Amino acid sequence: MTSEIPARPELGNVVVGVDGSPSGRTAVLWAAAEADRRGRTLHLVHAADTDRRALFANAETLQAVREAGRDLLVKSASTVQEHFPDLAVTKELSRQEPVAGLRAAAGHRGTIVVGSRGLGGFSSLMLGSVGMGVAARAEAPVIVVRGESNRPESGSVTAAVHGASDAGWLLVAAAEADARKAVLRLVSVWNVLTHVGSVATMLDDLDEIAGQRVHEIKALADRVRDFYPGLNVSHHVETGTSTPGILVEASAHTDLLVMGREHRVLGAGPSLGRVAHVLLHHAHCPVEIVPPAFATRVEET
């Protein structure tokens, strides 16, 4: 009698922000390739922000903004079809500002893709306010396209894991690796400095903590194999004093780095943790952030 394979999470449609910038054009083609791998629709969104503009702009200006947005969507769709002629592509001219427009378009099941320089055209910024906004607030996964667009593929997806609490979003990383027919590498950084300083912390305690981390990461790898028996899964616990630094280095040798978004609240709304913030600004490959609510839904499927 064969054992039943647990239900796998489904990767949804891909929603990409279109703004006409070089970074935005790179993101559109990356998103098209992602949608093609998934066998899903690519949804192009240009957030014209006309609801807000209507407070201070005249009718002629608003019409010009809409026409420019439509032209940009048509050109972007044409470029995508040249590279992916069989891909289903839809277009949306949103009246909302970019963060709200992308969140609404993706809903709870899609995946949002943005460029590394932001959708607002601020090319001097390493990551624009829109990219940071959707990564911190979206209810769906967000991928920020970073790194050289022409670098050779490594054939691997890397998941930055910490422990058992990562089980939900880790299946998203597994689905990404499975769609690419790639290796899934689980990388956990054991930062000894986080356990030093207490008078109760002894060398034997540190060894025990490190051993527990290795055990937890192996258990995560075994869980992924339950869902994806044919997937090549490796797990590694790296020791160092800079978690972001080690993960940035790891991003130079993988096609996609996936991590969960922490349950953090700063001021009036959610924010990104320090590690995610550094990766979104300095990683050598696209970075996918999976929000807590989405990870919970994955675990419940």
PDB file of C-alpha atoms in Angstrom:
ATOM      1  CA  MET A   1       0.000   0.000   0.000  1.00  0.00           C
ATOM      2  CA  THR A   2       1.485   3.317  -1.062  1.00  0.00           C
ATOM      3  CA  SER A   3       1.474   6.269   1.309  1.00  0.00           C
ATOM      4  CA  GLU A   4      -0.575   9.279   0.321  1.00  0.00           C
ATOM      5  CA  ILE A   5       1.407  12.421  -0.611  1.00  0.00           C
ATOM      6  CA  PRO A   6       0.147  15.524   1.285  1.00  0.00           C
ATOM      7  CA  ALA A   7      -1.512  18.266  -0.750  1.00  0.00           C
ATOM      8  CA  ARG A   8       1.026  20.688  -2.176  1.00  0.00           C
ATOM      9  CA  PRO A   9       0.554  24.454  -2.147  1.00  0.00           C
ATOM     10  CA  GLU A  10      -0.390  25.991  -5.488  1.00  0.00           C
ATOM     11  CA  LEU A  11       1.525  28.944  -6.852  1.00  0.00           C
ATOM     12  CA  GLY A  12      -0.966  31.532  -8.073  1.00  0.00           C
ATOM     13  CA  ASN A  13      -1.052  34.036 -10.907  1.00  0.00           C
ATOM     14  CA  VAL A  14       1.796  36.531 -11.194  1.00  0.00           C
ATOM     15  CA  VAL A  15       1.082  40.261 -10.807  1.00  0.00           C
ATOM     16  CA  VAL A  16       3.808  42.647 -11.911  1.00  0.00           C
ATOM     17  CA  GLY A  17       4.012  46.406 -11.556  1.00  0.00           C
ATOM     18  CA  VAL A  18       4.615  48.284 -14.813  1.00  0.00           C
ATOM     19  CA  ASP A  19       6.182  51.742 -14.665  1.00  0.00           C
ATOM     20  CA  GLY A  20       8.395  52.007 -17.758  1.00  0.00           C
ATOM     21  CA  SER A  21      11.692  52.195 -15.860  1.00  0.00           C
ATOM     22  CA  PRO A  22      14.620  49.906 -16.788  1.00  0.00           C
ATOM     23  CA  SER A  23      14.192  48.066 -13.500  1.00  0.00           C
ATOM     24  CA  GLY A  24      10.478  47.759 -14.161  1.00  0.00           C
ATOM     25  CA  ARG A  25      11.052  46.292 -17.632  1.00  0.00           C
ATOM     26  CA  THR A  26      13.449  43.720 -16.178  1.00  0.00           C
ATOM     27  CA  ALA A  27      10.836  42.813 -13.579  1.00  0.00           C
ATOM     28  CA  VAL A  28       8.153  42.373 -16.258  1.00  0.00           C
ATOM     29  CA  LEU A  29      10.215  39.842 -18.222  1.00  0.00           C
ATOM     30  CA  TRP A  30      11.271  38.031 -15.036  1.00  0.00           C
ATOM     31  CA  ALA A  31       7.629  37.872 -13.972  1.00  0.00           C
ATOM     32  CA  ALA A  32       6.662  36.534 -17.405  1.00  0.00           C
ATOM     33  CA  ALA A  33       9.187  33.709 -17.067  1.00  0.00           C
ATOM     34  CA  GLU A  34       7.842  32.970 -13.580  1.00  0.00           C
ATOM     35  CA  ALA A  35       4.238  32.842 -14.823  1.00  0.00           C
ATOM     36  CA  ASP A  36       5.300  30.609 -17.707  1.00  0.00           C
ATOM     37  CA  ARG A  37       6.983  28.153 -15.302  1.00  0.00           C
ATOM     38  CA  ARG A  38       3.855  28.049 -13.176  1.00  0.00           C
ATOM     39  CA  GLY A  39       1.489  27.702 -16.116  1.00  0.00           C
ATOM     40  CA  ARG A  40      -0.357  30.746 -14.789  1.00  0.00           C
ATOM     41  CA  THR A  41      -1.580  34.099 -16.081  1.00  0.00           C
ATOM     42  CA  LEU A  42       0.669  37.162 -16.030  1.00  0.00           C
ATOM     43  CA  HIS A  43      -1.245  40.249 -14.897  1.00  0.00           C
ATOM     44  CA  LEU A  44       0.328  43.599 -15.812  1.00  0.00           C
ATOM     45  CA  VAL A  45      -0.653  46.468 -13.516  1.00  0.00           C
ATOM     46  CA  HIS A  46       0.052  50.145 -13.984  1.00  0.00           C
ATOM     47  CA  ALA A  47      -1.067  52.120 -10.937  1.00  0.00           C
ATOM     48  CA  ALA A  48      -1.942  55.553 -12.332  1.00  0.00           C
ATOM     49  CA  ASP A  49      -2.944  56.945  -8.913  1.00  0.00           C
ATOM     50  CA  THR A  50      -5.726  58.952 -10.546  1.00  0.00           C
ATOM     51  CA  ASP A  51      -7.961  58.875  -7.450  1.00  0.00           C
ATOM     52  CA  ARG A  52      -5.389  60.917  -5.547  1.00  0.00           C
ATOM     53  CA  ARG A  53      -4.388  63.018  -8.551  1.00  0.00           C
ATOM     54  CA  ALA A  54      -8.029  64.046  -9.028  1.00  0.00           C
ATOM     55  CA  LEU A  55      -7.732  66.164  -5.872  1.00  0.00           C
ATOM     56  CA  PHE A  56      -5.328  68.606  -7.547  1.00  0.00           C
ATOM     57  CA  ALA A  57      -5.120  67.832 -11.300  1.00  0.00           C
ATOM     58  CA  ASN A  58      -7.527  68.919 -14.028  1.00  0.00           C
ATOM     59  CA  ALA A  59      -9.437  66.579 -16.336  1.00  0.00           C
ATOM     60  CA  GLU A  60      -6.979  66.983 -19.221  1.00  0.00           C
ATOM     61  CA  THR A  61      -4.038  65.977 -17.042  1.00  0.00           C
ATOM     62  CA  LEU A  62      -5.866  62.948 -15.706  1.00  0.00           C
ATOM     63  CA  GLN A  63      -6.768  61.848 -19.223  1.00  0.00           C
ATOM     64  CA  ALA A  64      -3.137  62.190 -20.314  1.00  0.00           C
ATOM     65  CA  VAL A  65      -2.025  60.058 -17.355  1.00  0.00           C
ATOM     66  CA  ARG A  66      -4.551  57.371 -18.270  1.00  0.00           C
ATOM     67  CA  GLU A  67      -3.521  57.349 -21.922  1.00  0.00           C
ATOM     68  CA  ALA A  68       0.173  57.108 -21.029  1.00  0.00           C
ATOM     69  CA  GLY A  69      -0.608  54.226 -18.691  1.00  0.00           C
ATOM     70  CA  ARG A  70      -2.597  52.356 -21.325  1.00  0.00           C
ATOM     71  CA  ASP A  71       0.192  52.811 -23.882  1.00  0.00           C
ATOM     72  CA  LEU A  72       2.731  51.498 -21.397  1.00  0.00           C
ATOM     73  CA  LEU A  73       0.601  48.439 -20.664  1.00  0.00           C
ATOM     74  CA  VAL A  74       0.142  47.695 -24.374  1.00  0.00           C
ATOM     75  CA  LYS A  75       3.878  47.997 -25.057  1.00  0.00           C
ATOM     76  CA  SER A  76       4.742  45.834 -22.061  1.00  0.00           C
ATOM     77  CA  ALA A  77       2.266  43.158 -23.108  1.00  0.00           C
ATOM     78  CA  SER A  78       3.681  43.198 -26.632  1.00  0.00           C
ATOM     79  CA  THR A  79       7.217  42.722 -25.316  1.00  0.00           C
ATOM     80  CA  VAL A  80       6.101  39.812 -23.159  1.00  0.00           C
ATOM     81  CA  GLN A  81       4.305  38.125 -26.058  1.00  0.00           C
ATOM     82  CA  GLU A  82       7.445  38.361 -28.179  1.00  0.00           C
ATOM     83  CA  HIS A  83       9.323  36.308 -25.587  1.00  0.00           C
ATOM     84  CA  PHE A  84       6.445  34.118 -24.388  1.00  0.00           C
ATOM     85  CA  PRO A  85       3.937  33.828 -27.249  1.00  0.00           C
ATOM     86  CA  ASP A  86       1.777  31.203 -25.505  1.00  0.00           C
ATOM     87  CA  LEU A  87       1.566  32.982 -22.142  1.00  0.00           C
ATOM     88  CA  ALA A  88      -1.824  34.336 -21.040  1.00  0.00           C
ATOM     89  CA  VAL A  89      -1.389  38.064 -20.339  1.00  0.00           C
ATOM     90  CA  THR A  90      -3.930  40.493 -18.877  1.00  0.00           C
ATOM     91  CA  LYS A  91      -3.652  44.250 -18.306  1.00  0.00           C
ATOM     92  CA  GLU A  92      -5.020  46.591 -15.649  1.00  0.00           C
ATOM     93  CA  LEU A  93      -4.893  50.362 -15.372  1.00  0.00           C
ATOM     94  CA  SER A  94      -5.439  50.899 -11.652  1.00  0.00           C
ATOM     95  CA  ARG A  95      -6.865  54.126 -10.240  1.00  0.00           C
ATOM     96  CA  GLN A  96      -5.129  53.475  -6.928  1.00  0.00           C
ATOM     97  CA  GLU A  97      -1.625  54.342  -5.785  1.00  0.00           C
ATOM     98  CA  PRO A  98       0.951  51.617  -6.544  1.00  0.00           C
ATOM     99  CA  VAL A  99       1.086  49.751  -3.221  1.00  0.00           C
ATOM    100  CA  ALA A 100      -2.699  49.551  -2.911  1.00  0.00           C
ATOM    101  CA  GLY A 101      -3.143  48.777  -6.606  1.00  0.00           C
ATOM    102  CA  LEU A 102      -0.719  45.846  -6.558  1.00  0.00           C
ATOM    103  CA  ARG A 103      -2.128  44.457  -3.321  1.00  0.00           C
ATOM    104  CA  ALA A 104      -5.665  44.589  -4.692  1.00  0.00           C
ATOM    105  CA  ALA A 105      -4.651  42.936  -7.956  1.00  0.00           C
ATOM    106  CA  ALA A 106      -2.852  40.050  -6.224  1.00  0.00           C
ATOM    107  CA  GLY A 107      -5.466  39.412  -3.550  1.00  0.00           C
ATOM    108  CA  HIS A 108      -4.576  36.538  -1.242  1.00  0.00           C
ATOM    109  CA  ARG A 109      -3.454  34.015  -3.856  1.00  0.00           C
ATOM    110  CA  GLY A 110      -1.324  35.837  -6.417  1.00  0.00           C
ATOM    111  CA  THR A 111       2.363  36.727  -6.293  1.00  0.00           C
ATOM    112  CA  ILE A 112       3.505  40.340  -6.678  1.00  0.00           C
ATOM    113  CA  VAL A 113       6.702  41.095  -8.610  1.00  0.00           C
ATOM    114  CA  VAL A 114       8.417  44.488  -8.480  1.00  0.00           C
ATOM    115  CA  GLY A 115      11.711  45.888  -9.693  1.00  0.00           C
ATOM    116  CA  SER A 116      14.624  46.568  -7.372  1.00  0.00           C
ATOM    117  CA  ARG A 117      14.611  50.317  -8.000  1.00  0.00           C
ATOM    118  CA  GLY A 118      10.987  50.837  -7.081  1.00  0.00           C
ATOM    119  CA  LEU A 119       7.920  51.550  -9.148  1.00  0.00           C
ATOM    120  CA  GLY A 120       8.021  55.260  -8.543  1.00  0.00           C
ATOM    121  CA  GLY A 121      10.957  55.829 -10.844  1.00  0.00           C
ATOM    122  CA  PHE A 122      13.389  56.863  -8.116  1.00  0.00           C
ATOM    123  CA  SER A 123      16.421  55.310  -9.777  1.00  0.00           C
ATOM    124  CA  SER A 124      18.796  56.723  -7.176  1.00  0.00           C
ATOM    125  CA  LEU A 125      17.231  54.569  -4.464  1.00  0.00           C
ATOM    126  CA  MET A 126      18.406  51.001  -3.911  1.00  0.00           C
ATOM    127  CA  LEU A 127      14.805  49.954  -3.305  1.00  0.00           C
ATOM    128  CA  GLY A 128      11.915  52.340  -3.808  1.00  0.00           C
ATOM    129  CA  SER A 129       9.152  53.063  -1.334  1.00  0.00           C
ATOM    130  CA  VAL A 130       6.668  51.038  -3.384  1.00  0.00           C
ATOM    131  CA  GLY A 131       8.835  47.928  -3.287  1.00  0.00           C
ATOM    132  CA  MET A 132       9.296  48.284   0.460  1.00  0.00           C
ATOM    133  CA  GLY A 133       5.601  49.003   0.903  1.00  0.00           C
ATOM    134  CA  VAL A 134       4.316  45.906  -0.854  1.00  0.00           C
ATOM    135  CA  ALA A 135       6.984  43.689   0.728  1.00  0.00           C
ATOM    136  CA  ALA A 136       5.976  44.880   4.200  1.00  0.00           C
ATOM    137  CA  ARG A 137       2.195  44.995   3.761  1.00  0.00           C
ATOM    138  CA  ALA A 138       1.015  42.572   1.086  1.00  0.00           C
ATOM    139  CA  GLU A 139      -1.062  39.561   2.097  1.00  0.00           C
ATOM    140  CA  ALA A 140       0.487  37.592  -0.795  1.00  0.00           C
ATOM    141  CA  PRO A 141       4.131  36.726  -1.557  1.00  0.00           C
ATOM    142  CA  VAL A 142       6.250  39.537  -2.999  1.00  0.00           C
ATOM    143  CA  ILE A 143       9.311  39.045  -5.201  1.00  0.00           C
ATOM    144  CA  VAL A 144      11.780  41.903  -5.606  1.00  0.00           C
ATOM    145  CA  VAL A 145      13.839  41.297  -8.752  1.00  0.00           C
ATOM    146  CA  ARG A 146      17.487  41.951  -8.003  1.00  0.00           C
ATOM    147  CA  GLY A 147      20.853  40.918  -9.459  1.00  0.00           C
ATOM    148  CA  GLU A 148      22.186  40.763 -12.990  1.00  0.00           C
ATOM    149  CA  SER A 149      19.467  39.773 -15.443  1.00  0.00           C
ATOM    150  CA  ASN A 150      21.866  37.860 -17.698  1.00  0.00           C
ATOM    151  CA  ARG A 151      23.730  35.809 -15.103  1.00  0.00           C
ATOM    152  CA  PRO A 152      23.662  32.006 -15.655  1.00  0.00           C
ATOM    153  CA  GLU A 153      21.155  29.971 -13.687  1.00  0.00           C
ATOM    154  CA  SER A 154      22.463  27.992 -10.731  1.00  0.00           C
ATOM    155  CA  GLY A 155      19.679  25.428 -10.704  1.00  0.00           C
ATOM    156  CA  SER A 156      18.890  26.103  -7.046  1.00  0.00           C
ATOM    157  CA  VAL A 157      16.400  27.929  -4.836  1.00  0.00           C
ATOM    158  CA  THR A 158      17.549  28.944  -1.348  1.00  0.00           C
ATOM    159  CA  ALA A 159      15.262  29.228   1.675  1.00  0.00           C
ATOM    160  CA  ALA A 160      16.523  31.253   4.644  1.00  0.00           C
ATOM    161  CA  VAL A 161      15.130  29.322   7.610  1.00  0.00           C
ATOM    162  CA  HIS A 162      15.389  29.647  11.373  1.00  0.00           C
ATOM    163  CA  GLY A 163      13.377  26.798  12.869  1.00  0.00           C
ATOM    164  CA  ALA A 164      10.092  24.922  13.118  1.00  0.00           C
ATOM    165  CA  SER A 165       8.000  28.102  12.779  1.00  0.00           C
ATOM    166  CA  ASP A 166       9.104  28.363   9.132  1.00  0.00           C
ATOM    167  CA  ALA A 167       7.252  25.193   8.097  1.00  0.00           C
ATOM    168  CA  GLY A 168       4.353  27.020   6.400  1.00  0.00           C
ATOM    169  CA  TRP A 169       6.152  29.435   4.093  1.00  0.00           C
ATOM    170  CA  LEU A 170       8.903  26.895   3.369  1.00  0.00           C
ATOM    171  CA  LEU A 171       6.442  24.968   1.198  1.00  0.00           C
ATOM    172  CA  VAL A 172       6.228  28.037  -1.041  1.00  0.00           C
ATOM    173  CA  ALA A 173       9.994  27.835  -1.534  1.00  0.00           C
ATOM    174  CA  ALA A 174       9.625  24.123  -2.273  1.00  0.00           C
ATOM    175  CA  ALA A 175       6.955  24.860  -4.868  1.00  0.00           C
ATOM    176  CA  GLU A 176       9.242  27.432  -6.485  1.00  0.00           C
ATOM    177  CA  ALA A 177      12.081  24.890  -6.660  1.00  0.00           C
ATOM    178  CA  ASP A 178       9.767  22.216  -7.997  1.00  0.00           C
ATOM    179  CA  ALA A 179       8.506  24.517 -10.768  1.00  0.00           C
ATOM    180  CA  ARG A 180      12.106  25.170 -11.795  1.00  0.00           C
ATOM    181  CA  LYS A 181      13.171  21.511 -11.415  1.00  0.00           C
ATOM    182  CA  ALA A 182      15.859  22.954  -9.145  1.00  0.00           C
ATOM    183  CA  VAL A 183      17.552  21.961  -5.902  1.00  0.00           C
ATOM    184  CA  LEU A 184      16.055  23.446  -2.735  1.00  0.00           C
ATOM    185  CA  ARG A 185      18.737  24.534  -0.266  1.00  0.00           C
ATOM    186  CA  LEU A 186      17.691  25.240   3.319  1.00  0.00           C
ATOM    187  CA  VAL A 187      20.180  27.629   4.909  1.00  0.00           C
ATOM    188  CA  SER A 188      20.031  28.549   8.573  1.00  0.00           C
ATOM    189  CA  VAL A 189      22.495  30.921  10.212  1.00  0.00           C
ATOM    190  CA  TRP A 190      23.442  30.148  13.803  1.00  0.00           C
ATOM    191  CA  ASN A 191      24.702  33.426  15.202  1.00  0.00           C
ATOM    192  CA  VAL A 192      26.567  32.617  18.403  1.00  0.00           C
ATOM    193  CA  LEU A 193      26.470  36.264  19.489  1.00  0.00           C
ATOM    194  CA  THR A 194      22.712  36.023  20.069  1.00  0.00           C
ATOM    195  CA  HIS A 195      23.347  33.413  22.779  1.00  0.00           C
ATOM    196  CA  VAL A 196      26.322  35.005  24.520  1.00  0.00           C
ATOM    197  CA  GLY A 197      26.050  37.447  27.387  1.00  0.00           C
ATOM    198  CA  SER A 198      23.823  35.657  29.854  1.00  0.00           C
ATOM    199  CA  VAL A 199      25.540  34.525  33.055  1.00  0.00           C
ATOM    200  CA  ALA A 200      23.675  31.242  32.651  1.00  0.00           C
ATOM    201  CA  THR A 201      25.070  30.570  29.186  1.00  0.00           C
ATOM    202  CA  MET A 202      27.926  28.064  29.242  1.00  0.00           C
ATOM    203  CA  LEU A 203      29.892  26.405  26.449  1.00  0.00           C
ATOM    204  CA  ASP A 204      27.905  23.199  26.869  1.00  0.00           C
ATOM    205  CA  ASP A 205      24.711  25.210  26.500  1.00  0.00           C
ATOM    206  CA  LEU A 206      25.931  26.657  23.185  1.00  0.00           C
ATOM    207  CA  ASP A 207      26.694  23.198  21.838  1.00  0.00           C
ATOM    208  CA  GLU A 208      23.241  22.021  22.844  1.00  0.00           C
ATOM    209  CA  ILE A 209      21.583  25.034  21.202  1.00  0.00           C
ATOM    210  CA  ALA A 210      23.547  24.493  17.994  1.00  0.00           C
ATOM    211  CA  GLY A 211      22.616  20.811  17.975  1.00  0.00           C
ATOM    212  CA  GLN A 212      18.949  21.687  18.421  1.00  0.00           C
ATOM    213  CA  ARG A 213      19.128  24.056  15.454  1.00  0.00           C
ATOM    214  CA  VAL A 214      20.601  21.317  13.251  1.00  0.00           C
ATOM    215  CA  HIS A 215      17.849  18.936  14.366  1.00  0.00           C
ATOM    216  CA  GLU A 216      15.108  21.482  13.584  1.00  0.00           C
ATOM    217  CA  ILE A 217      16.448  22.246  10.113  1.00  0.00           C
ATOM    218  CA  LYS A 218      16.723  18.535   9.292  1.00  0.00           C
ATOM    219  CA  ALA A 219      13.114  18.098  10.411  1.00  0.00           C
ATOM    220  CA  LEU A 220      12.072  20.915   8.070  1.00  0.00           C
ATOM    221  CA  ALA A 221      13.906  19.247   5.177  1.00  0.00           C
ATOM    222  CA  ASP A 222      12.166  15.942   5.954  1.00  0.00           C
ATOM    223  CA  ARG A 223       8.769  17.669   5.954  1.00  0.00           C
ATOM    224  CA  VAL A 224       9.442  19.172   2.535  1.00  0.00           C
ATOM    225  CA  ARG A 225      10.370  15.724   1.208  1.00  0.00           C
ATOM    226  CA  ASP A 226       7.005  14.411   2.441  1.00  0.00           C
ATOM    227  CA  PHE A 227       5.284  16.908   0.159  1.00  0.00           C
ATOM    228  CA  TYR A 228       7.807  16.672  -2.703  1.00  0.00           C
ATOM    229  CA  PRO A 229       9.327  13.157  -2.708  1.00  0.00           C
ATOM    230  CA  GLY A 230      11.185  13.804  -5.968  1.00  0.00           C
ATOM    231  CA  LEU A 231      12.646  17.160  -4.954  1.00  0.00           C
ATOM    232  CA  ASN A 232      16.370  17.361  -4.175  1.00  0.00           C
ATOM    233  CA  VAL A 233      16.509  19.049  -0.747  1.00  0.00           C
ATOM    234  CA  SER A 234      19.693  19.908   1.139  1.00  0.00           C
ATOM    235  CA  HIS A 235      20.024  21.605   4.525  1.00  0.00           C
ATOM    236  CA  HIS A 236      22.886  23.571   6.011  1.00  0.00           C
ATOM    237  CA  VAL A 237      23.490  25.394   9.294  1.00  0.00           C
ATOM    238  CA  GLU A 238      26.069  28.139   8.845  1.00  0.00           C
ATOM    239  CA  THR A 239      27.898  29.633  11.819  1.00  0.00           C
ATOM    240  CA  GLY A 240      28.782  33.326  11.817  1.00  0.00           C
ATOM    241  CA  THR A 241      28.317  36.675  13.476  1.00  0.00           C
ATOM    242  CA  SER A 242      26.285  38.352  10.694  1.00  0.00           C
ATOM    243  CA  THR A 243      23.091  36.635   9.567  1.00  0.00           C
ATOM    244  CA  PRO A 244      22.401  39.189   6.794  1.00  0.00           C
ATOM    245  CA  GLY A 245      25.994  38.991   5.547  1.00  0.00           C
ATOM    246  CA  ILE A 246      25.943  35.207   5.233  1.00  0.00           C
ATOM    247  CA  LEU A 247      22.594  35.257   3.418  1.00  0.00           C
ATOM    248  CA  VAL A 248      23.728  37.996   1.026  1.00  0.00           C
ATOM    249  CA  GLU A 249      26.733  35.816   0.177  1.00  0.00           C
ATOM    250  CA  ALA A 250      24.430  32.804  -0.317  1.00  0.00           C
ATOM    251  CA  SER A 251      22.298  34.847  -2.714  1.00  0.00           C
ATOM    252  CA  ALA A 252      25.239  35.047  -5.126  1.00  0.00           C
ATOM    253  CA  HIS A 253      24.962  31.312  -5.773  1.00  0.00           C
ATOM    254  CA  THR A 254      21.219  30.768  -6.208  1.00  0.00           C
ATOM    255  CA  ASP A 255      18.392  31.771  -8.564  1.00  0.00           C
ATOM    256  CA  LEU A 256      15.873  32.838  -5.921  1.00  0.00           C
ATOM    257  CA  LEU A 257      16.137  33.457  -2.184  1.00  0.00           C
ATOM    258  CA  VAL A 258      12.915  32.906  -0.215  1.00  0.00           C
ATOM    259  CA  MET A 259      12.199  33.924   3.352  1.00  0.00           C
ATOM    260  CA  GLY A 260       9.206  34.450   5.604  1.00  0.00           C
ATOM    261  CA  ARG A 261       8.142  37.865   6.776  1.00  0.00           C
ATOM    262  CA  GLU A 262       8.208  38.254  10.531  1.00  0.00           C
ATOM    263  CA  HIS A 263       5.222  39.270  12.649  1.00  0.00           C
ATOM    264  CA  ARG A 264       6.434  42.814  13.253  1.00  0.00           C
ATOM    265  CA  VAL A 265       4.554  46.034  13.879  1.00  0.00           C
ATOM    266  CA  LEU A 266       6.196  49.435  13.700  1.00  0.00           C
ATOM    267  CA  GLY A 267       4.147  52.554  14.276  1.00  0.00           C
ATOM    268  CA  ALA A 268       0.833  52.395  12.425  1.00  0.00           C
ATOM    269  CA  GLY A 269       1.571  49.368  10.277  1.00  0.00           C
ATOM    270  CA  PRO A 270       3.765  46.336   9.629  1.00  0.00           C
ATOM    271  CA  SER A 271       7.455  46.576   8.808  1.00  0.00           C
ATOM    272  CA  LEU A 272      10.208  44.304   7.585  1.00  0.00           C
ATOM    273  CA  GLY A 273      12.762  42.723   9.880  1.00  0.00           C
ATOM    274  CA  ARG A 274      16.418  43.719   9.683  1.00  0.00           C
ATOM    275  CA  VAL A 275      17.503  40.628   7.720  1.00  0.00           C
ATOM    276  CA  ALA A 276      14.779  41.039   5.085  1.00  0.00           C
ATOM    277  CA  HIS A 277      15.560  44.744   4.807  1.00  0.00           C
ATOM    278  CA  VAL A 278      19.247  44.059   4.106  1.00  0.00           C
ATOM    279  CA  LEU A 279      18.500  41.325   1.566  1.00  0.00           C
ATOM    280  CA  LEU A 280      16.035  43.475  -0.366  1.00  0.00           C
ATOM    281  CA  HIS A 281      18.748  46.112  -0.726  1.00  0.00           C
ATOM    282  CA  HIS A 282      21.854  43.993  -1.257  1.00  0.00           C
ATOM    283  CA  ALA A 283      21.015  40.463  -2.452  1.00  0.00           C
ATOM    284  CA  HIS A 284      22.550  39.231  -5.709  1.00  0.00           C
ATOM    285  CA  CYS A 285      19.373  37.464  -6.854  1.00  0.00           C
ATOM    286  CA  PRO A 286      15.595  37.999  -6.691  1.00  0.00           C
ATOM    287  CA  VAL A 287      14.218  37.823  -3.141  1.00  0.00           C
ATOM    288  CA  GLU A 288      10.771  36.453  -2.288  1.00  0.00           C
ATOM    289  CA  ILE A 289       9.074  37.526   0.953  1.00  0.00           C
ATOM    290  CA  VAL A 290       6.198  35.327   2.162  1.00  0.00           C
ATOM    291  CA  PRO A 291       3.845  37.018   4.673  1.00  0.00           C
ATOM    292  CA  PRO A 292       2.691  35.255   7.867  1.00  0.00           C
ATOM    293  CA  ALA A 293      -0.981  35.090   6.823  1.00  0.00           C
ATOM    294  CA  PHE A 294      -0.104  33.411   3.521  1.00  0.00           C
ATOM    295  CA  ALA A 295       2.162  30.911   5.273  1.00  0.00           C
ATOM    296  CA  THR A 296      -0.682  30.036   7.658  1.00  0.00           C
ATOM    297  CA  ARG A 297      -3.033  29.355   4.732  1.00  0.00           C
ATOM    298  CA  VAL A 298      -0.394  27.126   3.156  1.00  0.00           C
ATOM    299  CA  GLU A 299      -0.119  25.076   6.359  1.00  0.00           C
ATOM    300  CA  GLU A 300      -3.904  24.657   6.479  1.00  0.00           C
ATOM    301  CA  THR A 301      -4.188  23.267   2.921  1.00  0.00           C
TER     302      THR A 301
END
